mmCIF file of C-alpha atoms and ligand atoms in Angstrom:
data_model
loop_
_atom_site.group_PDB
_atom_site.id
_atom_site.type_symbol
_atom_site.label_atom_id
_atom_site.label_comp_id
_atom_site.label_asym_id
_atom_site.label_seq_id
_atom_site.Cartn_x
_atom_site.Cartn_y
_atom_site.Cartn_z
ATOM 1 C CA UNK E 1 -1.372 12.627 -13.961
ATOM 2 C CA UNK E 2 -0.595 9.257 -13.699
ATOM 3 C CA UNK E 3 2.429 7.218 -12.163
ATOM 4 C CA UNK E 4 3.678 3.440 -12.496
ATOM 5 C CA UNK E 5 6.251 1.252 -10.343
ATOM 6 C CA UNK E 6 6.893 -2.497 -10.265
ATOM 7 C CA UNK E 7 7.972 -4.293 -7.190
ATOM 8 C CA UNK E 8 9.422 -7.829 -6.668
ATOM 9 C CA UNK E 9 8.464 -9.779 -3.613
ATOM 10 C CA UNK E 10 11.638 -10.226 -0.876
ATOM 11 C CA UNK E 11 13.570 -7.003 -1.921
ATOM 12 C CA UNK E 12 13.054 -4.673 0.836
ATOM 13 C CA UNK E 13 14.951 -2.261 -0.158
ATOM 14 C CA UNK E 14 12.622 -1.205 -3.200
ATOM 15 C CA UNK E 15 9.651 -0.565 -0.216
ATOM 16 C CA UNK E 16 9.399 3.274 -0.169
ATOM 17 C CA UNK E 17 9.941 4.068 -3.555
ATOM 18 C CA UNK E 18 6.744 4.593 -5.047
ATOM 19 C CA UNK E 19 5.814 6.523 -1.604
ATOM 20 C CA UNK E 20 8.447 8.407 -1.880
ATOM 21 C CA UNK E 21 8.063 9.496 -5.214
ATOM 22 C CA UNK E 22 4.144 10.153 -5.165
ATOM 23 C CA UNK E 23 5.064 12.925 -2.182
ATOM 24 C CA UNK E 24 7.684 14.672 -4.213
ATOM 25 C CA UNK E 25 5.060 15.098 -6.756
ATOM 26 C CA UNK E 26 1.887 15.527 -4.486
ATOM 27 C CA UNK E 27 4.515 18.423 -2.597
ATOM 28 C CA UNK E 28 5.118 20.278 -5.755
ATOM 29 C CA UNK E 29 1.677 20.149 -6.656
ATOM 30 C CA UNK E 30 0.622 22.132 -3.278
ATOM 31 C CA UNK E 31 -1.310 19.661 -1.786
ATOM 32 C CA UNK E 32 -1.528 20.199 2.083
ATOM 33 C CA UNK E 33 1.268 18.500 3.939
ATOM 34 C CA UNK E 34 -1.141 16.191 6.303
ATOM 35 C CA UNK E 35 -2.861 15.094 3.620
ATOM 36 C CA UNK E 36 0.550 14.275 1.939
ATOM 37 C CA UNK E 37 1.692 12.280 5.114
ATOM 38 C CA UNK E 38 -1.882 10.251 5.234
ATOM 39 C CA UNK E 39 -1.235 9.290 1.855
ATOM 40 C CA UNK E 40 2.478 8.290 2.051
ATOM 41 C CA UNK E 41 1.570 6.328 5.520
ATOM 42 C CA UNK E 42 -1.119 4.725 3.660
ATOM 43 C CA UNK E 43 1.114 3.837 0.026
ATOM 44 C CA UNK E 44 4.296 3.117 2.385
ATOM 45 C CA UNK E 45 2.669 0.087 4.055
ATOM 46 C CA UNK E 46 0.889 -1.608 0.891
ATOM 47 C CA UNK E 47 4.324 -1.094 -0.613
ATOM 48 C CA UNK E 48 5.974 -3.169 2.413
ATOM 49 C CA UNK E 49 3.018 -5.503 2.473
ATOM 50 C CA UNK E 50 3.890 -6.559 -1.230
ATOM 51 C CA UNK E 51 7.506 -6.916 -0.643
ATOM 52 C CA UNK E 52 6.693 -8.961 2.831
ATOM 53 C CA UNK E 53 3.540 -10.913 1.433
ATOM 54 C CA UNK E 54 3.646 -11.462 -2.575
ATOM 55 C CA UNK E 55 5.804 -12.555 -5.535
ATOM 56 C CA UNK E 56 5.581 -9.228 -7.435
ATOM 57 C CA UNK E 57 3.334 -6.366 -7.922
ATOM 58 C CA UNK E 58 2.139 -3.264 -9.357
ATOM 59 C CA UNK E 59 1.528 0.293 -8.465
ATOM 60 C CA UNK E 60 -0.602 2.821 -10.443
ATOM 61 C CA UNK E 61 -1.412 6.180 -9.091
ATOM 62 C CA UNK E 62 -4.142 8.559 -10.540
ATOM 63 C CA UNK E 63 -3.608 12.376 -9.855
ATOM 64 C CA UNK E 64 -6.872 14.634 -10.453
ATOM 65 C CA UNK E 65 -7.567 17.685 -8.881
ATOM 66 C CA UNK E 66 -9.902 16.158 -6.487
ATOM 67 C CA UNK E 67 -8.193 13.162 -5.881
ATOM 68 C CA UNK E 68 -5.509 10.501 -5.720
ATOM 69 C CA UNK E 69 -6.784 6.899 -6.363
ATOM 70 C CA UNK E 70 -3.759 3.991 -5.595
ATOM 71 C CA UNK E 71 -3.963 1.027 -7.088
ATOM 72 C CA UNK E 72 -1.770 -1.724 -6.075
ATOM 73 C CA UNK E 73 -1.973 -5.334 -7.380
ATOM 74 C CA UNK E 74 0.300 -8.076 -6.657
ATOM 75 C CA UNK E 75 0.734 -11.664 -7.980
ATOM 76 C CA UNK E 76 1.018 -13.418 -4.750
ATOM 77 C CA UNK E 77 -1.142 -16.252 -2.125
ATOM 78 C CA UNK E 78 -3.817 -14.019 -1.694
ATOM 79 C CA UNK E 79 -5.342 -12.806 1.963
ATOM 80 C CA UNK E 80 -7.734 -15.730 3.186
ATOM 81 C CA UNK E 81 -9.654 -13.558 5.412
ATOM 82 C CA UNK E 82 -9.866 -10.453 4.896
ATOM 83 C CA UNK E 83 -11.650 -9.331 8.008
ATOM 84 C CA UNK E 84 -9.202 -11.118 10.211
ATOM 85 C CA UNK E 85 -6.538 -9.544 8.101
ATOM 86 C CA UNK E 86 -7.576 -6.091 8.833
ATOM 87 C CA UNK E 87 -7.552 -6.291 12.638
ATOM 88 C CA UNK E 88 -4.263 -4.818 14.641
ATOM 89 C CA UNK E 89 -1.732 -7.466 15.560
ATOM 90 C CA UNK E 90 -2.822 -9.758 13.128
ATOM 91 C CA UNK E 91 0.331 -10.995 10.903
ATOM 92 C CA UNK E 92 1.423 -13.831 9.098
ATOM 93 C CA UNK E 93 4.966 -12.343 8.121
ATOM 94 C CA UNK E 94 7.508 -14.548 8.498
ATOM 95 C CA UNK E 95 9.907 -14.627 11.302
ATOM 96 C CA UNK E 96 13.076 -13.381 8.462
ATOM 97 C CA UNK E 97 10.145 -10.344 7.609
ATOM 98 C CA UNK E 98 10.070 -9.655 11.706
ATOM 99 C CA UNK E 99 13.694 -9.668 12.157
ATOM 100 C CA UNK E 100 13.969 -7.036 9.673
ATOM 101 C CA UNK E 101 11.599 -4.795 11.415
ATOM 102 C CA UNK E 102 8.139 -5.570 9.710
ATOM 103 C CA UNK E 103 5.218 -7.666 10.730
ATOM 104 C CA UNK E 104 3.938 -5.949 13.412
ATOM 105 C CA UNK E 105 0.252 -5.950 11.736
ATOM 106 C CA UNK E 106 -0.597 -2.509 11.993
ATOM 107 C CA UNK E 107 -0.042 -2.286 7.869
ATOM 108 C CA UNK E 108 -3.804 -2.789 6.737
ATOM 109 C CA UNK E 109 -5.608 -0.796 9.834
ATOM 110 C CA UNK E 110 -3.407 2.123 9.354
ATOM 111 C CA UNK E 111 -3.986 2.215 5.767
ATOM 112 C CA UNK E 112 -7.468 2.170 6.509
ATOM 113 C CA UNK E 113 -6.874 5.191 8.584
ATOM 114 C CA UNK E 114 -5.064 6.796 6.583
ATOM 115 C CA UNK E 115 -7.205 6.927 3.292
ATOM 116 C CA UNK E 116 -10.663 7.931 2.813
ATOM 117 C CA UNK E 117 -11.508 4.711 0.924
ATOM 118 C CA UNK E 118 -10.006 1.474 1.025
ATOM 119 C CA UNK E 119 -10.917 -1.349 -0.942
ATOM 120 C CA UNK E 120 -9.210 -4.846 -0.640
ATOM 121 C CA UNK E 121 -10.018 -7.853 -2.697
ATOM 122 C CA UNK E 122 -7.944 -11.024 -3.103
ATOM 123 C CA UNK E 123 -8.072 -14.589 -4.404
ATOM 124 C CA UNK E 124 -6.211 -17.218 -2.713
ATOM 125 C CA UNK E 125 -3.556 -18.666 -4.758
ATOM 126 C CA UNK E 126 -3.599 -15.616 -7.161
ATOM 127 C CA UNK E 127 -2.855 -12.452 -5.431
ATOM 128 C CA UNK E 128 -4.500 -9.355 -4.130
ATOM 129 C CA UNK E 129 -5.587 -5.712 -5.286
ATOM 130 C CA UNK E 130 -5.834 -3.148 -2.972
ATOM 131 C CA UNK E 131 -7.530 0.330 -3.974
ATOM 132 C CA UNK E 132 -7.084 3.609 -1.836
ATOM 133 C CA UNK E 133 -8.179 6.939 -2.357
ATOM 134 C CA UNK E 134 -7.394 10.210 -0.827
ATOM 135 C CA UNK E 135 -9.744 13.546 -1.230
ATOM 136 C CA UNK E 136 -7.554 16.709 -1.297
HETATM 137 N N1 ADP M 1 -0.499 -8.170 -0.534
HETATM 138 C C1 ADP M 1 -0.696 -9.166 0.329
HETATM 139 N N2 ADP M 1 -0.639 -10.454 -0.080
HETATM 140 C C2 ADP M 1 -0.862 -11.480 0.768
HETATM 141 N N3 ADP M 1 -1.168 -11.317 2.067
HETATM 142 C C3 ADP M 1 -1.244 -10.058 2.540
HETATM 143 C C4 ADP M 1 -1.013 -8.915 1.710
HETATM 144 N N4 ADP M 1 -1.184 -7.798 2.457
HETATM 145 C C5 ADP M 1 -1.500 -8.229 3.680
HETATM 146 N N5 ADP M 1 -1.542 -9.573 3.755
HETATM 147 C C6 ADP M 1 -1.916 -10.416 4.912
HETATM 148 O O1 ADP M 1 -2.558 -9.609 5.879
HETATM 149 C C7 ADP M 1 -1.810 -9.635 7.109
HETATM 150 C C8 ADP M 1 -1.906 -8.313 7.807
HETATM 151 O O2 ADP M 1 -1.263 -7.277 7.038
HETATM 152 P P1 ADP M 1 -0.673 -6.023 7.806
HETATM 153 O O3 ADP M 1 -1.762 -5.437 8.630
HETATM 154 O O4 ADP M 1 -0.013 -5.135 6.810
HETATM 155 O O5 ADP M 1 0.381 -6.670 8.797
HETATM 156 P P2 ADP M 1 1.860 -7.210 8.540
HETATM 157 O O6 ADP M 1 2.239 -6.860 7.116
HETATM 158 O O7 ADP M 1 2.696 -6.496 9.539
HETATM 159 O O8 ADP M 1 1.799 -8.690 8.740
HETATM 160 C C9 ADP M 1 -0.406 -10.044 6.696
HETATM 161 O O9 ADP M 1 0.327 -10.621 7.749
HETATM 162 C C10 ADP M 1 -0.715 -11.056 5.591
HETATM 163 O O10 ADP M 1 -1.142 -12.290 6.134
HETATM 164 MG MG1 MG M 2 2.086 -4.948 6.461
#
């Protein structure tokens, strides 16, 4: 099965949508409920981090019966370093994004705990593609 969403950059009010579509679907298809949660943690904040960080993006989700693989690439100014993006605390969200409750920079560690691979590339200028999969 697969699923599609767009999101635009700046509209917080579209972050969540994808996630919570992907568990209505992942819920009627049985799959255990902690599972579900890891996943919708994980999709939740790459969702946010588009809205927060980029111009516009897209979301494609991949349903097997092993698997879900997340793709989610955005048009945006990319993630100079990666490695320093990844560790907790680290955030360059504006101050508008922390007044609204985000930019706390727990959104790319707890993706990485939340998925069973995580794969992050980006070019500066361009925009970033971020690939997560979850084993049921
Ligand atoms: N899609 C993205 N495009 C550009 N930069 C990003 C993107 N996702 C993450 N980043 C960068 O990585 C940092 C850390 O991300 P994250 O851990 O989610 O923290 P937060 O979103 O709270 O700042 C962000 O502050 C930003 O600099
Ligand atoms: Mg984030």
């Amino acid at each position: 099965m697969r699923l599609s969403f767009k999101i635009e950059g700046g509209d917080f009010t579209q972050a969540g949508q994808a996630s919570s579509e992907v568990k209505k679907v992942l819920k009627q298809l049985g799959i255990d409920a902690k599972t579900i949660k890891n996943i919708v943690i994980a999709l939740y904040e790459a969702e946010v981090n588009i809205v927060a960080h980029a111009y516009r993006g897209t979301i494609d989700v991949e349903i097997d019966d092993k698997k879900i693989t997340i793709r989610l690439t955005d048009e945006g100014p990319g993630i100079p370093d990666i490695e320093m993006a990844m560790k907790e605390g680290f955030s360059t969200a504006s101050k508008k994004v922390r007044e609204m409750g985000f930019g706390a920079g727990m959104g790319l560690p707890n993706i990485k705990k939340n998925t069973d691979l995580m794969d992050i590339k980006s070019t500066v200028g361009v925009g970033t593609e971020l690939i997560m999969v979850n084993y049921f």
